Short mmCIF file of C-alpha atoms in Angstrom, two decimals:
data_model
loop_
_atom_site.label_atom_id
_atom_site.label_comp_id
_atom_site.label_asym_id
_atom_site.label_seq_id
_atom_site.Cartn_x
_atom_site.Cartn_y
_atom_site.Cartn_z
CA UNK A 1 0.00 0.00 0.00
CA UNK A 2 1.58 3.50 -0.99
CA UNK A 3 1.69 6.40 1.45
CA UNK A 4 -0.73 7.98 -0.42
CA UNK A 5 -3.63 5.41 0.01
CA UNK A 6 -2.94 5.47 3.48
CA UNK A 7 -3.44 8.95 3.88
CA UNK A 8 -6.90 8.49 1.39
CA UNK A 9 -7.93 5.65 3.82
CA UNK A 10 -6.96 7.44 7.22
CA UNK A 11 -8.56 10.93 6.48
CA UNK A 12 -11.41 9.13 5.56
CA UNK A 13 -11.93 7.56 8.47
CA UNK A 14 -11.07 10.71 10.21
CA UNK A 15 -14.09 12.32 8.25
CA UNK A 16 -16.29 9.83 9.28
CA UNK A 17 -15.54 9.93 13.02
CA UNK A 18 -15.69 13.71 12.98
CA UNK A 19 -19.01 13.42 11.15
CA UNK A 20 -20.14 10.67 13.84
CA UNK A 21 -19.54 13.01 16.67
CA UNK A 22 -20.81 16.23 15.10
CA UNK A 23 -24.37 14.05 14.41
CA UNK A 24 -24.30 12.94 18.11
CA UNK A 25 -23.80 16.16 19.05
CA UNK A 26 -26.76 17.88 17.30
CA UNK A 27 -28.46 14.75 18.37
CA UNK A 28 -27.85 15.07 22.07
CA UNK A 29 -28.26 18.62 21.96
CA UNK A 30 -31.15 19.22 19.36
CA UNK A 31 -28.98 21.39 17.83
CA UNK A 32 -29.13 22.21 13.69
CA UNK A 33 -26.88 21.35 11.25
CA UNK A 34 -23.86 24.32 10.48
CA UNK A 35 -24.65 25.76 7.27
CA UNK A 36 -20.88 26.84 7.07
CA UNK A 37 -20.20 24.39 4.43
CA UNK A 38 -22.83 24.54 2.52
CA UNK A 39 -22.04 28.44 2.60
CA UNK A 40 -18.12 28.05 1.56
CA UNK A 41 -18.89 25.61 -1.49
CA UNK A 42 -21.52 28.42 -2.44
CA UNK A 43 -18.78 31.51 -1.77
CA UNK A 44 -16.63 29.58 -3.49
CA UNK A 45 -18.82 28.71 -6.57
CA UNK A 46 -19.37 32.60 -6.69
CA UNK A 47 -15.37 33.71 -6.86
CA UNK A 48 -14.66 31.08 -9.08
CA UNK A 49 -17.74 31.91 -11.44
CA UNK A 50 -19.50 29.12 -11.68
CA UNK A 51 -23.28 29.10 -12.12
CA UNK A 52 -24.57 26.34 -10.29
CA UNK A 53 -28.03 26.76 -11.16
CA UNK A 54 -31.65 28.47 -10.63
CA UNK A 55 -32.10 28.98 -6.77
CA UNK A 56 -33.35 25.06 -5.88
CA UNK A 57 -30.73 23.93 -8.02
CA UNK A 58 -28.17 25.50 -6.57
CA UNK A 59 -29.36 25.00 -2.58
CA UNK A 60 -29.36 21.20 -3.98
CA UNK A 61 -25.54 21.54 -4.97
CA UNK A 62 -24.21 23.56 -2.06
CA UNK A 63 -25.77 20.69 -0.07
CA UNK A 64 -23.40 18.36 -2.04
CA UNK A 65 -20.45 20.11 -1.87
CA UNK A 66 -20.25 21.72 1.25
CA UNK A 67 -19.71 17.94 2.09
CA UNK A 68 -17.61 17.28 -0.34
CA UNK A 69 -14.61 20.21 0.30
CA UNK A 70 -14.82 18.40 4.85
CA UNK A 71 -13.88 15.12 2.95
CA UNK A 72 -11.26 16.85 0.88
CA UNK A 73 -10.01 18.86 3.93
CA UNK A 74 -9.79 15.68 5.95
CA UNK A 75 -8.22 13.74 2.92
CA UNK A 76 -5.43 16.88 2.60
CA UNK A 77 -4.93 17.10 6.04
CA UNK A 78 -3.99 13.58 6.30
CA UNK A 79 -1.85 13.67 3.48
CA UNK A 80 -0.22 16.62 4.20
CA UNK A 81 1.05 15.51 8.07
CA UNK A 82 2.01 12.19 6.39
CA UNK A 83 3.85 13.49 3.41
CA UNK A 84 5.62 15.83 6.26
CA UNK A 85 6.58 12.70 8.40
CA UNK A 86 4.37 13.14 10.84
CA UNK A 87 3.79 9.09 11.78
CA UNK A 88 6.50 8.97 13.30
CA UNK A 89 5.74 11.16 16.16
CA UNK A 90 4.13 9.89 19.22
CA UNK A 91 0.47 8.61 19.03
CA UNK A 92 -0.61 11.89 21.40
CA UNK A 93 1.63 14.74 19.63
CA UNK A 94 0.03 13.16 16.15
CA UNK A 95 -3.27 13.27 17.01
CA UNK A 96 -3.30 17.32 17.99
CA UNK A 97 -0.99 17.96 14.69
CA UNK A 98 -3.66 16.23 12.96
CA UNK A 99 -6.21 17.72 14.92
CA UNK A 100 -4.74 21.04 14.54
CA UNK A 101 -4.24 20.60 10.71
CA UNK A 102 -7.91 19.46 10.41
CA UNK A 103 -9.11 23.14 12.04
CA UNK A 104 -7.14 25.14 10.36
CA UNK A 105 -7.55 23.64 6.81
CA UNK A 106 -11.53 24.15 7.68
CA UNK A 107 -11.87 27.26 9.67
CA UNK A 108 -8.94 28.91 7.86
CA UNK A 109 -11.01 29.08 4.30
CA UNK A 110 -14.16 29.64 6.39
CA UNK A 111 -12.65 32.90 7.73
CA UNK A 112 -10.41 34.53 4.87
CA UNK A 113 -13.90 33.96 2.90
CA UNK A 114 -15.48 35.92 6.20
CA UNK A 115 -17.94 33.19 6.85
CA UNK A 116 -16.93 33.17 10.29
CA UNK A 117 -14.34 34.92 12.76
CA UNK A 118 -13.26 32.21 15.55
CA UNK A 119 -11.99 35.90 17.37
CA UNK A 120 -16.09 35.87 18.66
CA UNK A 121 -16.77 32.29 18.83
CA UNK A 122 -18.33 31.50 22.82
CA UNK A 123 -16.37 29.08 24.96
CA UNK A 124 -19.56 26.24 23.72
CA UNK A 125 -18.95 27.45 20.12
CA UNK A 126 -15.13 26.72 20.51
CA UNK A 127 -15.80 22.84 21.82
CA UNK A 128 -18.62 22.22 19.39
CA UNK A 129 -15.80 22.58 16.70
CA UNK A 130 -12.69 21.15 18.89
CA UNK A 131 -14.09 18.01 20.21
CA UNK A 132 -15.31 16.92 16.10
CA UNK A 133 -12.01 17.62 15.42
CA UNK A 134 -10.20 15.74 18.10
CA UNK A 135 -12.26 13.09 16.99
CA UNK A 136 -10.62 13.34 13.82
CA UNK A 137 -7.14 13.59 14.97
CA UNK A 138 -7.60 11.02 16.77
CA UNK A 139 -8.94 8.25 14.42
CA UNK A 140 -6.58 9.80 11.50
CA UNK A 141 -3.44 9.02 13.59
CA UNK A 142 -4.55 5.43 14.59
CA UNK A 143 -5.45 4.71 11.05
CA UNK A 144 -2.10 5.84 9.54
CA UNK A 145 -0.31 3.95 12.63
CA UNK A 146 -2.41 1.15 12.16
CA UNK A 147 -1.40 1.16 7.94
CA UNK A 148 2.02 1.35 8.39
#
């Protein structure tokens, strides 16, 4: 198996634990879904020019790609900390890089495209995103481990 299909296979499974969590979450809670991104793949259909259709149409895409671009963030992520070495740092220090990696390569967009400023995020706000994300770290780095 090449390093790259371990990092395919890991972020996945990242993605789905994060996703897990985040559904328990707003199941526990009764909390909505984020709209954030279903709002990026939209901002981002608009820079880039793209017409993705009359207004159902369109809501209908944004719902599929918003998904999409957390499964390519999670896949990158992944990638990225493996292409940089990162397996073979200890299980704890991997799974906040990876963690870490997985907030910034989804809040970072989210904010230059000024869909959200984590500057007023409330302390609940802040762990509704963290613990996903741990989540995420967490199953990434025992899925690459687990590859090697």
């Amino acid at each position: 198996m090449t390093p790259t299909s371990r990092a395919l296979i890991a972020g996945a499974a990242g993605a789905s634990a994060l996703n897990a969590v985040t559904y328990l979450d707003m199941a526990l809670r009764a909390r909505p879904a984020s709209s954030a991104a279903e709002d990026s793949a939209g901002r981002l259909a608009d820079l880039a020019h793209v017409d993705l259709g009359d207004q159902r149409t369109a809501a209908n895409r944004r719902s599929g790609l918003g998904p999409l671009l957390g499964y390519a963030t999670s896949v990158a992520a992944a990638a990225g900390y493996a292409a940089a070495g990162g397996r073979r740092l200890p299980l704890g220090v991997s799974v906040l890089a990876l963690t870490g990696l997985a907030m910034i390569g989804s809040n970072g967009p989210l904010t230059v495209l000024r869909l959200t400023d984590p500057r007023t995020w409330s302390a609940t706000d802040w762990i509704t995103d963290v613990v996903p994300h741990l989540a995420y770290g967490a199953v990434t780095a025992v899925t690459l481990r687990a590859l090697r």
